[in-house]
PDB file of C-alpha atoms in Angstrom:
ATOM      1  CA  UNK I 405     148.260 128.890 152.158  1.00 78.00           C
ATOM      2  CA  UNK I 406     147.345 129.617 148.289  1.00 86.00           C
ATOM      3  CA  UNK I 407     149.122 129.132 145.188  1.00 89.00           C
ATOM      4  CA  UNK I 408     149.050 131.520 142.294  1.00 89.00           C
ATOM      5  CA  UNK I 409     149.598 130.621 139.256  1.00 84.00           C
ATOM      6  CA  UNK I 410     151.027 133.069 136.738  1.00 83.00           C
ATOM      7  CA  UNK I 411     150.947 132.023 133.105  1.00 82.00           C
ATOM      8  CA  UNK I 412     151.654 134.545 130.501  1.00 83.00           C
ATOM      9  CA  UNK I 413     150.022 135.450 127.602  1.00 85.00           C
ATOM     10  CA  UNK I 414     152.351 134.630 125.372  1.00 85.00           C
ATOM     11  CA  UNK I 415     152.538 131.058 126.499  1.00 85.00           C
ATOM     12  CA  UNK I 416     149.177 130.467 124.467  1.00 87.00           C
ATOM     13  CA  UNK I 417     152.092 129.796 121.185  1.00 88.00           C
ATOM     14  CA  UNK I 418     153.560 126.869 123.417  1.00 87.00           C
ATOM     15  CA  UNK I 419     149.839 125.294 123.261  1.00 88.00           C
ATOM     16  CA  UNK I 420     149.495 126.208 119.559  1.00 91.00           C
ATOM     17  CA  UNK I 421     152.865 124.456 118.976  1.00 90.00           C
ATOM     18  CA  UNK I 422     151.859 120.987 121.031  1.00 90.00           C
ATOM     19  CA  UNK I 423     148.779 120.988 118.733  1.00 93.00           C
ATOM     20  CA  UNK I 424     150.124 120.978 116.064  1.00 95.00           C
ATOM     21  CA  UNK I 425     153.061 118.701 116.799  1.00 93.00           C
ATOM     22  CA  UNK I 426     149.770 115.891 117.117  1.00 93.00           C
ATOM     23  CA  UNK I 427     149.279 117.198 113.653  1.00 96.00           C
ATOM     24  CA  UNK I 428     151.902 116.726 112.158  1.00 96.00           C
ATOM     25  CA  UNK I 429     152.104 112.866 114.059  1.00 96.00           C
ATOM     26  CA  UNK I 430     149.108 112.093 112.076  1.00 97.00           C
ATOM     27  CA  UNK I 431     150.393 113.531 108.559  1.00 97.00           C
ATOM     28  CA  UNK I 432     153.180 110.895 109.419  1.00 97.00           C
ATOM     29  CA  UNK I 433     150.849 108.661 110.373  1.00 97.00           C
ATOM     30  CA  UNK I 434     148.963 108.531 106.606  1.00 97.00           C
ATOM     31  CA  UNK I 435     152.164 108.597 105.602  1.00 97.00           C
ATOM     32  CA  UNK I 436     153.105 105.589 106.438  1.00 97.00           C
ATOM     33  CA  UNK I 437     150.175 103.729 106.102  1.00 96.00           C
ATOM     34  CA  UNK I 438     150.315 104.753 102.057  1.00 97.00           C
ATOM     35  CA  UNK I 439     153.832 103.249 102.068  1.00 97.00           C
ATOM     36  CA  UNK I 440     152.829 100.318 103.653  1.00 97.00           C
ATOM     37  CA  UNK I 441     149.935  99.603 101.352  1.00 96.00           C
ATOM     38  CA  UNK I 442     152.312 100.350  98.290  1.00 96.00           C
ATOM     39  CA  UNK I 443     155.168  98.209  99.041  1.00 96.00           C
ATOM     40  CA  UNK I 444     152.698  95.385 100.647  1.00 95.00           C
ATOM     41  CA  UNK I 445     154.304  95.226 103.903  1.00 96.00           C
ATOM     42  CA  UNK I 446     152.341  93.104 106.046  1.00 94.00           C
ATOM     43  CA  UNK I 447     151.687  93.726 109.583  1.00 93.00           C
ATOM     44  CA  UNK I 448     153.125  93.066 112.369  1.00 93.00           C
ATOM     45  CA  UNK I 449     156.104  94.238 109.984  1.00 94.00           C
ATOM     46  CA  UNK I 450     157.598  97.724 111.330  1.00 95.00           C
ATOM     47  CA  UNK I 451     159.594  97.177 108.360  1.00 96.00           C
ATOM     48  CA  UNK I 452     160.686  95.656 105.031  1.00 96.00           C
ATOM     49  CA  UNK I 453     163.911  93.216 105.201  1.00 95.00           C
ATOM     50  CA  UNK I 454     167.348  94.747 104.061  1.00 96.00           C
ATOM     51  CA  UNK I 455     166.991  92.497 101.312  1.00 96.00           C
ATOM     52  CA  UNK I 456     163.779  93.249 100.682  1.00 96.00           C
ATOM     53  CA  UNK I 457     164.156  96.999  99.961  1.00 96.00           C
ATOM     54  CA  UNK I 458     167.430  96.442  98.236  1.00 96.00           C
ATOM     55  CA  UNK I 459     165.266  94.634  95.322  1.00 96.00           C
ATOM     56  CA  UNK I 460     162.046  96.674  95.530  1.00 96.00           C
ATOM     57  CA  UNK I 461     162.075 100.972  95.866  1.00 97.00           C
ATOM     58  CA  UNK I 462     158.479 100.885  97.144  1.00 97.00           C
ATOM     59  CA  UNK I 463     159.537  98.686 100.200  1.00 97.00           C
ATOM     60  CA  UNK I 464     163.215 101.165 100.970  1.00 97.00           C
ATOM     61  CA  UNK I 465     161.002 103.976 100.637  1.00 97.00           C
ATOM     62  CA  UNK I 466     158.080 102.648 103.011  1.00 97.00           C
ATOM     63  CA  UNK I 467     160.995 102.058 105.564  1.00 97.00           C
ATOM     64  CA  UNK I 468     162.595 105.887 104.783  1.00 97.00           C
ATOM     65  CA  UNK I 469     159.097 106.601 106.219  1.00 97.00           C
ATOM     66  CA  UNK I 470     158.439 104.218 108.631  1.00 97.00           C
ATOM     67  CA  UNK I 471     162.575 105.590 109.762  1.00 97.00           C
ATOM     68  CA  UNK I 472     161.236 109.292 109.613  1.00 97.00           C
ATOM     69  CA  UNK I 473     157.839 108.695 111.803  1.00 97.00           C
ATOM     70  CA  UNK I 474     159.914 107.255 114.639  1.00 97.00           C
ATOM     71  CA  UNK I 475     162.361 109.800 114.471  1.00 97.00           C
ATOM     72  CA  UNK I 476     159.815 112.509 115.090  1.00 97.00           C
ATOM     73  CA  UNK I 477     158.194 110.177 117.994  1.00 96.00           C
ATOM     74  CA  UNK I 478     162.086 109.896 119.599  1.00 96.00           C
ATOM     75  CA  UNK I 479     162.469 113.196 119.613  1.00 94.00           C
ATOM     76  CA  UNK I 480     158.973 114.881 120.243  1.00 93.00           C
ATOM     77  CA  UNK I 481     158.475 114.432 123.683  1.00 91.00           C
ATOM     78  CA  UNK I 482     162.150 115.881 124.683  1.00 90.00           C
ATOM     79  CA  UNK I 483     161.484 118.852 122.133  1.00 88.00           C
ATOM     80  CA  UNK I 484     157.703 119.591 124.264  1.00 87.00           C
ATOM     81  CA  UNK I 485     159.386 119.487 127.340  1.00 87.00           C
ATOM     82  CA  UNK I 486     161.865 121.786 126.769  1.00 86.00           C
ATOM     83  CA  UNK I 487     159.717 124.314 124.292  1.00 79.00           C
ATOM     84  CA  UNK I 488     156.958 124.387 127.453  1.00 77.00           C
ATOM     85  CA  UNK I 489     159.900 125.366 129.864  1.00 76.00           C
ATOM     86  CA  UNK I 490     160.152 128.570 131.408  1.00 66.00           C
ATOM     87  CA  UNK I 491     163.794 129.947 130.155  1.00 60.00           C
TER      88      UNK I 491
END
């Protein structure tokens, strides 16, 4: 018994998208990391205190991107799945 395989030609953009999903992870990536180093947020810190970032715009906008990295990891796996589906 063989399997075949079919995979269209078209599903090349599916690939192209993944790719550059990992892209844009990185870009949030160095993102981040300039936040952090701005608002001199130590690690193991995934963020500044409430307090903190009430008193100091460097540290609420290090956690706006700290907020907008995980959103994208939350969300990028269910958004592969279902863009590499067959519809």
């Amino acid at each position: 018994m063989s399997l075949t395989l079919y995979i269209p030609k078209e599903y090349g953009y599916v690939l192209g998208v993944a790719t550059l999903s990992t892209i844009v992870n990185a870009w949030y990536m160095l993102a981040v990391s300039r936040f952090r180093g701005r608002a001199k947020v130590p690690y193991p810190n995934a963020y500044a205190t409430h307090a903190e970032a009430k008193e100091d715009k460097e540290k609420y906008l290090f956690n706006c991107a700290q907020r907008a990295h995980a959103n994208f990891l939350e969300h990028q796996p269910s958004f592969l799945i279902r863009y590499s589906a067959p519809l």
